[in-house]
Coordinates of C-alpha atoms and ligand atoms in Angstrom, one line a residue:
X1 CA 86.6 -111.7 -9.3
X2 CA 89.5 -114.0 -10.1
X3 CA 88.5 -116.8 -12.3
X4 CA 89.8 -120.5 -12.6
X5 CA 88.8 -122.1 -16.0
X6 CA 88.3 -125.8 -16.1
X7 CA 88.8 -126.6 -19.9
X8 CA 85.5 -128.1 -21.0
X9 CA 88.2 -129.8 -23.4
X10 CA 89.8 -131.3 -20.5
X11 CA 86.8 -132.1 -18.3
X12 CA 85.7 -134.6 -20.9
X13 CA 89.1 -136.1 -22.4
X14 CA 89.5 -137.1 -18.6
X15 CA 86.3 -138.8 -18.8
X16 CA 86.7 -140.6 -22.0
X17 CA 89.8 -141.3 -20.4
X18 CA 88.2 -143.3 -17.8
X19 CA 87.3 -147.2 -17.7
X20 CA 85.6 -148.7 -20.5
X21 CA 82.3 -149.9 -20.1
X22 CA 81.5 -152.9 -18.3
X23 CA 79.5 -156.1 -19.6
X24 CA 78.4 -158.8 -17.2
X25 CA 80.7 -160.9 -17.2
X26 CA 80.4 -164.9 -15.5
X27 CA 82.6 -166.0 -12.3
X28 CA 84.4 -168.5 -14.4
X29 CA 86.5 -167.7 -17.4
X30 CA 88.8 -169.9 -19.0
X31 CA 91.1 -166.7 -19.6
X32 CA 91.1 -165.8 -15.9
X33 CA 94.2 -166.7 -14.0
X34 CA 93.4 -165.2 -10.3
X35 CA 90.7 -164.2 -8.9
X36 CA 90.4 -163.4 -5.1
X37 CA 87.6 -162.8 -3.4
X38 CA 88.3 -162.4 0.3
X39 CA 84.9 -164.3 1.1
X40 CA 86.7 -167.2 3.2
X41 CA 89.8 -165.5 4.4
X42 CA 92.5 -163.7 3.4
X43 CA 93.8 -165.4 0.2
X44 CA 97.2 -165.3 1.0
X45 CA 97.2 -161.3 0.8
X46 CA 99.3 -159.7 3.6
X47 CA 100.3 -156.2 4.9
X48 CA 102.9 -154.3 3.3
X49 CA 104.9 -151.8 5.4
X50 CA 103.0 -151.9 8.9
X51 CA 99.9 -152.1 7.5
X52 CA 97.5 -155.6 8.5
X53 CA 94.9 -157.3 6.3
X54 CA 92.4 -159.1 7.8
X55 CA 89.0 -160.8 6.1
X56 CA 86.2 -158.8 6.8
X57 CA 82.4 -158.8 6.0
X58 CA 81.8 -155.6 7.2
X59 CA 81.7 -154.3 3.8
X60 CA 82.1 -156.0 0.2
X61 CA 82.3 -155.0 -3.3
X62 CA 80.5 -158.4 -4.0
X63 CA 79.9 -161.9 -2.1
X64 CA 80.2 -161.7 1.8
X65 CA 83.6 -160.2 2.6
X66 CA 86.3 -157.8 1.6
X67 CA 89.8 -157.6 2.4
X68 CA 90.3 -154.7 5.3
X69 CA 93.7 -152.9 5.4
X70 CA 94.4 -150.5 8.2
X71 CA 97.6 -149.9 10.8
X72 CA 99.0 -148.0 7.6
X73 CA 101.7 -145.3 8.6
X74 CA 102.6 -144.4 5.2
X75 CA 100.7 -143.9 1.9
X76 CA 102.7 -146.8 0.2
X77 CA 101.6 -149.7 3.0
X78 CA 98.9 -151.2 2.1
X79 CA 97.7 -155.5 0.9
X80 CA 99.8 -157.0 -1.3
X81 CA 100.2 -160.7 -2.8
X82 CA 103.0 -162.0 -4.7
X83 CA 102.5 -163.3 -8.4
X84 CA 103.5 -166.4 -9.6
X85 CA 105.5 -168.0 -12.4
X86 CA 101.7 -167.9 -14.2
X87 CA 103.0 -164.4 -14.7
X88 CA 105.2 -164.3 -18.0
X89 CA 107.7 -162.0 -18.3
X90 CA 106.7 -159.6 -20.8
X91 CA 103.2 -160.8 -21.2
X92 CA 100.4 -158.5 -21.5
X93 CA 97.3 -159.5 -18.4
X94 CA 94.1 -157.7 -17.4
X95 CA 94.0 -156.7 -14.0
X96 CA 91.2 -155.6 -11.8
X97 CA 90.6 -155.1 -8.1
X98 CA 87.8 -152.6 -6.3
X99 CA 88.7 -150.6 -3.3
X100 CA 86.8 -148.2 -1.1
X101 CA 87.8 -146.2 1.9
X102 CA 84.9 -146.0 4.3
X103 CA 86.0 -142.4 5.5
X104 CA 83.1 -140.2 4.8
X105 CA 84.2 -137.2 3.1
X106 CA 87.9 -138.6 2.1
X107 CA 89.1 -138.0 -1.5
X108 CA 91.9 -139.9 -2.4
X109 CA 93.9 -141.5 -5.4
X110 CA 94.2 -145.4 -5.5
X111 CA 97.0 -147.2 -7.1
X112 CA 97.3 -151.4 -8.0
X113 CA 101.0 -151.4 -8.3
X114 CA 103.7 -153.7 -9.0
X115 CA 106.8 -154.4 -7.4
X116 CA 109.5 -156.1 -9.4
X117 CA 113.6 -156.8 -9.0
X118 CA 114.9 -155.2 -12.5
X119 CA 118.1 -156.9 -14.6
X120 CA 119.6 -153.9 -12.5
X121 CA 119.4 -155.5 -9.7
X122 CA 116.8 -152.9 -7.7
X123 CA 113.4 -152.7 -7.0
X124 CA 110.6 -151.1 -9.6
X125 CA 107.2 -149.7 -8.5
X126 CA 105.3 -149.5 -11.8
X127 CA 101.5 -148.2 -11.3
X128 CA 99.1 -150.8 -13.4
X129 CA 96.1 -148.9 -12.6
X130 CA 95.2 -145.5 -11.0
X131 CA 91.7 -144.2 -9.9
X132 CA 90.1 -141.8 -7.5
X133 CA 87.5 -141.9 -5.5
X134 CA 85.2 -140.3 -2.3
X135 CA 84.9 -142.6 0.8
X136 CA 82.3 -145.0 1.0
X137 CA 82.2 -145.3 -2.8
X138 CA 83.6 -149.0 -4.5
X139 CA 86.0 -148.2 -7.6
X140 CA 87.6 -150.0 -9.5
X141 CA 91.1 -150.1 -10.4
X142 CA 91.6 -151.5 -13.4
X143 CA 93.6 -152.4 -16.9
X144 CA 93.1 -154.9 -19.5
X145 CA 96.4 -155.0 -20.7
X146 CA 99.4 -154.2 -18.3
X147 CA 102.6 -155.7 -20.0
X148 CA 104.9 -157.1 -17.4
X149 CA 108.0 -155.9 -17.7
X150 CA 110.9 -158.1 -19.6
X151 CA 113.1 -158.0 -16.5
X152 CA 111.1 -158.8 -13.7
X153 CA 111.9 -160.9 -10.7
X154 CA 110.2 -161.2 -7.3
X155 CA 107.2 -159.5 -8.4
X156 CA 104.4 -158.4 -5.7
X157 CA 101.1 -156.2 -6.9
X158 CA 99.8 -154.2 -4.5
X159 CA 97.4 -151.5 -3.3
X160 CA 98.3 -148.2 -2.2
X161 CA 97.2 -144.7 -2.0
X162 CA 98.8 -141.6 -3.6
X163 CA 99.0 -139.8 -0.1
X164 CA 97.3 -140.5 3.4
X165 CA 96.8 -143.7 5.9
X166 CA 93.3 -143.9 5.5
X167 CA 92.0 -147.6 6.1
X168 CA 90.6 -149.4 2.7
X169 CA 88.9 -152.5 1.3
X170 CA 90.0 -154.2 -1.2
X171 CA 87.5 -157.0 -3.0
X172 CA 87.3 -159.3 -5.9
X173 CA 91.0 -159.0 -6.9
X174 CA 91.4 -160.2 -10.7
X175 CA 93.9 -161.6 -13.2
X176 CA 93.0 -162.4 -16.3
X177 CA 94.8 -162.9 -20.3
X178 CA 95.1 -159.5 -21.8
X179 CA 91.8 -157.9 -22.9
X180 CA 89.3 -159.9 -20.4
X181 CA 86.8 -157.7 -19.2
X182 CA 86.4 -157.9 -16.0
X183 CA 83.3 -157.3 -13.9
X184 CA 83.3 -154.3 -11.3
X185 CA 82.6 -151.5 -9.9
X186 CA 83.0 -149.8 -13.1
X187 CA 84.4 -146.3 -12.0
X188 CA 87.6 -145.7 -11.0
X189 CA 89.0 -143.2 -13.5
X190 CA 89.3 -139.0 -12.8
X191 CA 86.8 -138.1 -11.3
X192 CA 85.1 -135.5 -13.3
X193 CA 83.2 -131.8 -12.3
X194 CA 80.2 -132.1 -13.6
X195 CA 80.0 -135.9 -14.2
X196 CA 76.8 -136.3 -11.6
X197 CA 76.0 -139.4 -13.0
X198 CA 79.8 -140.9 -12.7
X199 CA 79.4 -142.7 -16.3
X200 CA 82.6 -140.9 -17.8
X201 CA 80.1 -138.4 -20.0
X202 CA 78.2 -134.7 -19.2
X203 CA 75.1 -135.4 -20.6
X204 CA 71.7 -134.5 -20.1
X205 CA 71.4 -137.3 -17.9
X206 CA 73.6 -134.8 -15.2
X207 CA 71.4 -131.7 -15.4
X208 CA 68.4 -134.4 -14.4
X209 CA 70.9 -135.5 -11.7
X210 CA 71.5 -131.9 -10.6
X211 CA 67.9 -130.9 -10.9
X212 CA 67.5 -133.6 -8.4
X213 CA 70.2 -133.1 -6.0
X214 CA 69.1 -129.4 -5.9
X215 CA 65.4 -130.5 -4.8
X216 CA 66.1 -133.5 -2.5
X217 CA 69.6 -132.7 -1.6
X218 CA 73.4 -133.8 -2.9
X219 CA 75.1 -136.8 -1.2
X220 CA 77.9 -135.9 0.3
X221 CA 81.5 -136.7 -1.4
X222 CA 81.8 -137.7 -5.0
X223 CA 78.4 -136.4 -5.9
X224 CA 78.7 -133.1 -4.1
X225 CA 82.0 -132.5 -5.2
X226 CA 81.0 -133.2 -8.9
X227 CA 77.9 -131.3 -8.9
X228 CA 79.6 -128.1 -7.6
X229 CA 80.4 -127.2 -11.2
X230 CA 81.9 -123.6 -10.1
X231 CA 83.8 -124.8 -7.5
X232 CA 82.8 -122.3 -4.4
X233 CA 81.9 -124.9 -2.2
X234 CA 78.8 -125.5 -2.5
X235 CA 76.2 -127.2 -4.6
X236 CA 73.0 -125.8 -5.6
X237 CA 70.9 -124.2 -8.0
X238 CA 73.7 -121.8 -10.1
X239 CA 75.4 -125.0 -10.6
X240 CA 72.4 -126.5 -12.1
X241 CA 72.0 -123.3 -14.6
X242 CA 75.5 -123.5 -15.0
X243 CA 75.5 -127.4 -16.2
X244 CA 72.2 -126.6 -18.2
X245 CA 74.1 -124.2 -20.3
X246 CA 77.1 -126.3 -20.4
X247 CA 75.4 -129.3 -22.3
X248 CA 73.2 -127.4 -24.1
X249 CA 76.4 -126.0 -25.8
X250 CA 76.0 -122.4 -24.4
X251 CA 79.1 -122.1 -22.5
X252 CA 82.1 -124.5 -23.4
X253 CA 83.6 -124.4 -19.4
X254 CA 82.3 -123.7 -16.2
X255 CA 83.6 -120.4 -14.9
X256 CA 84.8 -120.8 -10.9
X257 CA 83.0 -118.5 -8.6
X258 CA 84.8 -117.5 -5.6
X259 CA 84.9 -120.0 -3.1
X260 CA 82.4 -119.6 0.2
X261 CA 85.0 -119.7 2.6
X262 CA 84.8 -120.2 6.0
X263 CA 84.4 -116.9 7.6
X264 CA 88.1 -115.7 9.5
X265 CA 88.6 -114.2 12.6
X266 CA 89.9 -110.4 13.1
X267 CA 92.0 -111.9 16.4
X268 CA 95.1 -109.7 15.8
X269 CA 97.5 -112.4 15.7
X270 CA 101.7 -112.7 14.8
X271 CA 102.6 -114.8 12.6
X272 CA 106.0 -115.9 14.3
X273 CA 104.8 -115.5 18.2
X274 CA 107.9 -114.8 20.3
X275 CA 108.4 -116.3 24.1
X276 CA 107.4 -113.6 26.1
X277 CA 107.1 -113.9 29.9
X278 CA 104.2 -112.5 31.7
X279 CA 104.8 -109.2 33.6
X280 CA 106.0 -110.1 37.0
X281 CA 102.9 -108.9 39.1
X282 CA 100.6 -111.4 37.0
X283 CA 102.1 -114.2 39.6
X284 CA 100.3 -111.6 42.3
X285 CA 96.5 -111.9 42.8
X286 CA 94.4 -110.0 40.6
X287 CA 92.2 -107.3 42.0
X288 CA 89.3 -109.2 40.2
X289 CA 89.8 -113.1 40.5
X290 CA 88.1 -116.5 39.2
X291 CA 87.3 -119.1 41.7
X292 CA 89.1 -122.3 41.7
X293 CA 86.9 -125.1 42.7
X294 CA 87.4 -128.8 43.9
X295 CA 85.4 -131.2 42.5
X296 CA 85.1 -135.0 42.9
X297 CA 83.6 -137.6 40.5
X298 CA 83.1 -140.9 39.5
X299 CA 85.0 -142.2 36.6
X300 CA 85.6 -144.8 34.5
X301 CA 89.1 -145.5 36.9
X302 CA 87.5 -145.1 39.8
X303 CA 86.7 -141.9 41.9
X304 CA 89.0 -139.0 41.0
X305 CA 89.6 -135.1 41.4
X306 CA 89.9 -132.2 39.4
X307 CA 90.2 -128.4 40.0
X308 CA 88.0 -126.0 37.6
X309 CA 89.0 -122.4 37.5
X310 CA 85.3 -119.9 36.3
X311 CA 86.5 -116.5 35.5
X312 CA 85.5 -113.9 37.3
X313 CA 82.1 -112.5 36.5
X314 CA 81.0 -116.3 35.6
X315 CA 77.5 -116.5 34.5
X316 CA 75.4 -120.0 33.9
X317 CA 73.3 -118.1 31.4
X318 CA 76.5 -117.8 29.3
X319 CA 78.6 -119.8 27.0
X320 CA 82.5 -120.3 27.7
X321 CA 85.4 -121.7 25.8
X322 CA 87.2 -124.5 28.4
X323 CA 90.6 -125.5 28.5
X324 CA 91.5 -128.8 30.4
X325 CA 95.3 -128.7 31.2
X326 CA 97.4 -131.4 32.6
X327 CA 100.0 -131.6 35.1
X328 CA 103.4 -133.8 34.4
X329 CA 104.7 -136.7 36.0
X330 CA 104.7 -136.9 40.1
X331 CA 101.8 -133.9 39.9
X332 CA 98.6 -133.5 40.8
X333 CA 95.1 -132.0 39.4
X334 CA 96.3 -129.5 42.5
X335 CA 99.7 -128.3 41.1
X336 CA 98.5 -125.5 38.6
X337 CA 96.7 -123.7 40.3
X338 CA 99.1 -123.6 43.5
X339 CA 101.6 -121.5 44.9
X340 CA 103.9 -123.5 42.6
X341 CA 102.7 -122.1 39.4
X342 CA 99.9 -119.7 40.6
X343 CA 98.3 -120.2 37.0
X344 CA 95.0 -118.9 38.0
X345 CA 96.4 -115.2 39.0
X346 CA 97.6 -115.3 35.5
X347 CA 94.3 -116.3 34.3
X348 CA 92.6 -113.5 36.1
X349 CA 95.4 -110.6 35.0
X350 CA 94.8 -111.7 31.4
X351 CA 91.2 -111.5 31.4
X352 CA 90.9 -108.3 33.4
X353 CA 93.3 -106.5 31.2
X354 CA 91.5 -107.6 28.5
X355 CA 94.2 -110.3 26.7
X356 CA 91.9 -113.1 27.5
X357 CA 88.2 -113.9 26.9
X358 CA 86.8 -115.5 30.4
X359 CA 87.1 -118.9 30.0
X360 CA 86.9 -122.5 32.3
X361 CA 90.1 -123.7 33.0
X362 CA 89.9 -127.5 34.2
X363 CA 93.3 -129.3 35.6
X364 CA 92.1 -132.9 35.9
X365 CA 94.8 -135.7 36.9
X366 CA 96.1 -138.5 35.0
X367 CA 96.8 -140.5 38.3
X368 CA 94.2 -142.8 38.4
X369 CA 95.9 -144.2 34.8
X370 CA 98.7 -142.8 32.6
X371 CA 99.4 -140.2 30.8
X372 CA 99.3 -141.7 28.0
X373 CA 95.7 -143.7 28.3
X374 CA 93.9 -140.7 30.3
X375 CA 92.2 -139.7 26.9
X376 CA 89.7 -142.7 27.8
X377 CA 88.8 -141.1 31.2
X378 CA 88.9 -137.4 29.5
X379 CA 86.7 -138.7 27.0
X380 CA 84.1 -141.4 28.8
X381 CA 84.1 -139.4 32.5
X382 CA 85.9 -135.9 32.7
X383 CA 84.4 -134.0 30.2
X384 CA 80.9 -135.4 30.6
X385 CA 81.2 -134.6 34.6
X386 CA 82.4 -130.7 33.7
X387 CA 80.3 -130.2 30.6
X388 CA 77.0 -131.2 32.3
X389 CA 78.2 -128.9 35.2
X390 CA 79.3 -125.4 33.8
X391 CA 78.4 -123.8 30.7
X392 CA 80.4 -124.6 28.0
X393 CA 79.3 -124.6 24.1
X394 CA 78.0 -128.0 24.4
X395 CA 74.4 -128.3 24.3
X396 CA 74.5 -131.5 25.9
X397 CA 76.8 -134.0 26.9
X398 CA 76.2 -136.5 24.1
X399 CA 78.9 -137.5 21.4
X400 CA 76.9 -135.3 19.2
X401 CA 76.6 -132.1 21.5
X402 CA 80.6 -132.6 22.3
X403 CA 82.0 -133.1 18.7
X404 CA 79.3 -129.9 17.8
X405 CA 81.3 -127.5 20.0
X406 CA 84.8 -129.1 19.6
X407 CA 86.1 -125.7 18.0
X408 CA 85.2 -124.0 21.3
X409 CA 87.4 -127.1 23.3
X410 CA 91.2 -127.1 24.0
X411 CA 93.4 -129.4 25.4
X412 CA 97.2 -129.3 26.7
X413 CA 99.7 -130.4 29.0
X414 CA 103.2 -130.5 30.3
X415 CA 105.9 -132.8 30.4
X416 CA 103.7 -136.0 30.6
X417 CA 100.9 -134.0 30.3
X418 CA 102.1 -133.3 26.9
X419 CA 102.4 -136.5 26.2
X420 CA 98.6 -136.9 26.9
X421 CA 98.0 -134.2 25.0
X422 CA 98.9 -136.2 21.8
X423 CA 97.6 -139.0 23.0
X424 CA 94.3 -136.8 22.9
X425 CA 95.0 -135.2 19.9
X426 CA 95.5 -139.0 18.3
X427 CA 92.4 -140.4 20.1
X428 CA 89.7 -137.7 20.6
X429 CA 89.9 -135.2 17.4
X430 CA 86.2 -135.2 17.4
X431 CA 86.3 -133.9 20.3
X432 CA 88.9 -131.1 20.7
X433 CA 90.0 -128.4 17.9
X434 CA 92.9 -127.2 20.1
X435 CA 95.9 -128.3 21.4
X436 CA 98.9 -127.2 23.4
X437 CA 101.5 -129.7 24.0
X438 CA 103.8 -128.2 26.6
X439 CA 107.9 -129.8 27.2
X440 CA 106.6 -133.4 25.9
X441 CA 106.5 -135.3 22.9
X442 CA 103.7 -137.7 21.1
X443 CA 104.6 -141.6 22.9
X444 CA 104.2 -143.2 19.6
X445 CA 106.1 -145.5 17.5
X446 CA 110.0 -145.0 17.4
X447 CA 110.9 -142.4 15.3
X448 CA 109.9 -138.9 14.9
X449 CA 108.2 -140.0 11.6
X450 CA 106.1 -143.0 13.3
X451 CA 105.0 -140.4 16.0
X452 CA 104.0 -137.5 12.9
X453 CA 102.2 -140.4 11.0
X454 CA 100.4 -141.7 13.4
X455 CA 98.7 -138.1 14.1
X456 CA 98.5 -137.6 10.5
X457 CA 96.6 -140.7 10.4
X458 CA 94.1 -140.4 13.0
X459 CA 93.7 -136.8 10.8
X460 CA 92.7 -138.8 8.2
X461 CA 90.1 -140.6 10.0
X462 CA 88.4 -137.7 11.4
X463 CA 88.0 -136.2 7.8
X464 CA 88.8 -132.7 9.1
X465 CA 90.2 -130.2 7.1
X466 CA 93.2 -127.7 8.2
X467 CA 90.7 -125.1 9.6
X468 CA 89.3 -127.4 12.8
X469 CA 92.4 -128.4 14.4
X470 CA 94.9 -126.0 15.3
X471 CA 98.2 -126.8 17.8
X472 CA 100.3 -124.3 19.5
X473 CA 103.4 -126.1 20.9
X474 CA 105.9 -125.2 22.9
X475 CA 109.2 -125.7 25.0
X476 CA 112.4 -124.1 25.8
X477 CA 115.6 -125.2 24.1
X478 CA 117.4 -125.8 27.1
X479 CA 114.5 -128.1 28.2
X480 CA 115.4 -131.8 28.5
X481 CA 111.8 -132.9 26.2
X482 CA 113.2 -130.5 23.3
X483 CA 115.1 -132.7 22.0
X484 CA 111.7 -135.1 21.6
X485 CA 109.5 -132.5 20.2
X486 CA 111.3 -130.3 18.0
X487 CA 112.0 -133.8 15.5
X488 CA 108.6 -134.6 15.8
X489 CA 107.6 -131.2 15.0
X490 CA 110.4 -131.1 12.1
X491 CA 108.4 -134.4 10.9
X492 CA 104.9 -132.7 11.0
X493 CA 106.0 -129.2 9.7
X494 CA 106.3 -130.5 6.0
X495 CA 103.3 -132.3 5.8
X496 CA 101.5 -130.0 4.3
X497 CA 98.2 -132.0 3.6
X498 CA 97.5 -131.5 6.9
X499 CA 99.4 -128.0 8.5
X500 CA 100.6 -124.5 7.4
X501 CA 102.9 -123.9 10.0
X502 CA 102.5 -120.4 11.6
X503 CA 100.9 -118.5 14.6
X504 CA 98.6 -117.2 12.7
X505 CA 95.9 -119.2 13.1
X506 CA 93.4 -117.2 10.6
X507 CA 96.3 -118.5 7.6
X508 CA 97.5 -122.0 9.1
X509 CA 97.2 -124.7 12.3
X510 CA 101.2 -125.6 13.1
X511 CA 103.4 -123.7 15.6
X512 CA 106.0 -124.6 17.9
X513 CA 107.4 -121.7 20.1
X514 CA 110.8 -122.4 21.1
X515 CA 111.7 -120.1 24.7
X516 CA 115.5 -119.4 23.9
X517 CA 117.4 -121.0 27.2
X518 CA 114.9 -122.1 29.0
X519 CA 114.5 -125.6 31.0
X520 CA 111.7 -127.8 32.2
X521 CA 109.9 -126.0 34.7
X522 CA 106.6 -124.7 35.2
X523 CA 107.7 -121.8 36.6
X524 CA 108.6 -121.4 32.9
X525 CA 106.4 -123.3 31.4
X526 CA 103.3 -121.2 33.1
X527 CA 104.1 -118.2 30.1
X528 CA 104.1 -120.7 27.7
X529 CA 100.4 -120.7 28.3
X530 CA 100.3 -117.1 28.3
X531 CA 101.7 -116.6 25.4
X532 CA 99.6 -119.5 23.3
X533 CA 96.2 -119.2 25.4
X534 CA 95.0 -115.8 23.8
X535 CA 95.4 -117.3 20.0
X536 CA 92.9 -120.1 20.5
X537 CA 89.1 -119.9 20.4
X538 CA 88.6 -117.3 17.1
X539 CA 88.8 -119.9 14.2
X540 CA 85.0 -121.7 14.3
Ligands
FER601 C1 109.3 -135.8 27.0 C2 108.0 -136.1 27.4 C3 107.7 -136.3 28.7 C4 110.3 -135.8 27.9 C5 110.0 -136.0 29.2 C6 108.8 -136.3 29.6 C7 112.6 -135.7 28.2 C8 108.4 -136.6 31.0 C9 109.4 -136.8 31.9 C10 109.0 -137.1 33.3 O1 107.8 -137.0 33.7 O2 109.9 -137.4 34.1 O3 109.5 -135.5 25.7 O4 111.5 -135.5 27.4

């Protein structure tokens, strides 16, 4: 068994190197310079980068509103406020300011930073105070005596995150003469393994903690994570024993089991998938074929259309994976499956030579909107209609019953339909843990960054983690949308909080197969599916 040692050493300089206590402390100080509370508007904070602020009392540190930041495309936006000539140059202040992120089961690093013009004429980012926390926790970010520098012009603090777009709240934003304690949340340093209780120290007072988490149950985030002493995942009753020992003096670090990982798949897969066109009789019919159905439904834009394809053999007393794929611009929910691309003979070929487990192939149309807003339709009509029809992994058609079977859900598209496909991917991750964009890019912002970020960021929201959503894209480099996706996959590729680019979907979620010569055509496009269709539905 490999081991990972935390130092116990470590583990509790990092939490003496946390905040120092905190006293009650009264609203009004003669030694406090700032202080914004966000309980009657905005207090003259604004965005930075794309991000907006806005006065909220959905949630608050203290009083009856916070400061909400969200629209952030980059880790750096985020509220700021420009300081005043009651800022001294070279003057030491105390500075505090509480942020949480309400993302469940989001870990991230806060910063309050300041901006400043040097005597070198460019701008300085200098971090006043760092600290970590889980969603849905307040911290508090905090220094009592932050020297600004003896240069510094133009200055701006501001909150940020080390990496991620999640939305935050900020609350209670304090400046005060050097030394002032400040009232707050009163964590905010590293967060610490084994540090239950969160007050800097492993102390008895943890094993109680653990001894109750392992009888009533952990809450999820900063608790879990710091009561999973060996690190496998999972905290329970070894971890208890384990902390026991450790402040009893026994043992002097926790030793890291192995971690429980998420069982993988044996799906035989490459790790660089070539193009590779299906053999020319699977555009014949199959001696054993699916049936392509019509059906008709009321949605949310009116009635509408959409063609399902059940595998031959289809049983109602089984579960299937389902694939809804979309047609491009100036199609139809009619166009796959007709003499134009004849995808369902190359549906049946796969599954009766055994390349393809049966599953429900749905073509619905994005004609009753756009391409680009049908994830409302897909999401409120479409896949409530089909779901409560055939027998998919959804045990019902409820939010919780879709999001429940979301690994066993794929979505993709072409051309346009591509371009809903991001859209879905952006909109409805709880939905769908599979994705095939086909010949069309994400219609997002201007850049390929903008289009990456703003995927990254609805990532972020859905606190999901690398191993439940997977995309297989595709297009051929003579194709007029290549020239759209391959930058915004160049942008995504490096982002590696949130893909491992390869085909192999058992070691990462990223690939973009690139059909050497090849233009945009479905009569091309059609073995894109082959080829990417067989790699989905083994990872959950
Ligand atoms: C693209 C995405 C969609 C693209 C074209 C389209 C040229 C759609 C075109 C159409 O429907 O005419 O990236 O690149």
């Amino acid at each position: 068994m490999k081991k990972r040692i935390i130092s116990a050493v470590t583990a509790v300089a990092m939490s003496l190197a946390a905040v120092p206590s905190v006293i009650p402390f009264s609203n009004v100080s003669a030694a406090e310079i700032m202080r914004d509370t966000f309980d009657s508007g905005t207090n003259e904070w604004t965005g930075r980068g794309s991000a907006k602020v806005t006065a909220s009392s959905d949630s608050r540190y203290e009083g009856t509103g916070a400061l909400f930041v969200s629209g952030r495309e980059d880790s750096w936006n985020g509220a700021t406020k420009e300081l005043g000539s009651e800022f001294s140059q070279g003057n030491a202040y105390s500075f505090s300011v509480n942020v949480m992120c309400p993302t469940a089961d989001k870990r991230n690093l806060f910063h309050l930073t300041l901006q400043y013009n040097g005597s070198d004429g460019e701008a300085h980012y200098d971090k006043i105070a760092s600290g970590e926390c889980f969603g849905g926790d307040w911290i508090q970010l905090y220094n009592t005596s932050y020297t600004i520098p003896s240069d510094a012009t133009d200055m701006y603090i501001y909150v940020e995150t080390e990496k991620g777009t999640s939305d935050f709240y900020i609350d209670d934003f304090t400046a005060a003469d050097e030394g002032t304690v400040i009232d707050g949340s009163g964590d905010g340093g590293k967060i610490t393994v084994g540090d239950i209780s969160g007050d800097g120290i492993i102390s008895s007072f943890d094993v109680i903690a653990a001894r109750k988490g392992v009888i009533n149950g952990f809450a999820e985030g900063r608790e879990t994570f710091c009561a999973d002493v060996d690190g496998n995942g999972e905290a329970n009753v070894a971890d208890l024993v384990l902390l026991s020992e450790y402040v009893l003096g026994k043992i002097s670090e926790f030793p890291q089991a192995e971690p429980i990982a998420p069982p993988k798949s044996d799906f035989n897969y490459e790790s660089a998938l070539k193009y590779h066109a299906a053999p020319d009789y699977y555009l014949n019919p199959a001696g054993t074929q699916g049936k392509v159905i019509t059906e008709n439904y009321n949605g949310i834009n009116g009635g509408n259309k959409l063609k399902v394809y059940l595998p031959a053999g289809y049983d109602e007393s089984k579960k299937y994976n389902i694939f809804y794929l979309m047609h491009g611009g100036g199609e139809n929910e009619n166009t796959i499956f007709s003499d134009d691309v004849k995808l369902n003979n190359i549906l049946d070929h796969m599954i009766e030579n055994g390349e393809l487990e049966p599953m429900i192939v749905v073509t619905p149309t994005f004609n009753a909107c756009t391409a680009q807003t049908f994830y409302n339709e897909f999401r409120q009509s479409v896949v409530p209609f089909v779901e409560g029809k055939y027998s998919t992994y959804a045990e019902d058609t409820s939010a919780e019953g879709i999001r429940a079977s979301r690994m066993h859900r794929a979505y993709g598209g072409f051309s346009m339909g591509g371009v809903s496909t991001w859209a879905v991917m952006q909109n409805c991750l709880d939905m769908v843990g599979y994705f095939m964009p086909l010949s069309g890019d994400h219609w997002s912002g201007n850049s390929a960054q903008d289009k990456a970020n703003s995927i990254a960021g609805a990532i972020d929201k859905s606190g999901l983690s690398q191993r439940e959503y997977f995309i297989f894209a595709a297009t051929g480099t003579d194709d007029i949308a290549h020239q759209n996706i391959s930058p915004q996959i160049a942008a995504m590729k490096p982002m590696t909080d949130y893909y491992t680019y390869t085909s192999d979907f058992s070691q990462g979620n990223l690939y973009f197969l690139e059909a050497p010569g090849l233009t945009h055509w479905w009569g091309y496009v059609r073995h894109y599916v082959y080829d990417g269709l067989p790699y989905f539905f083994h990872e959950g």
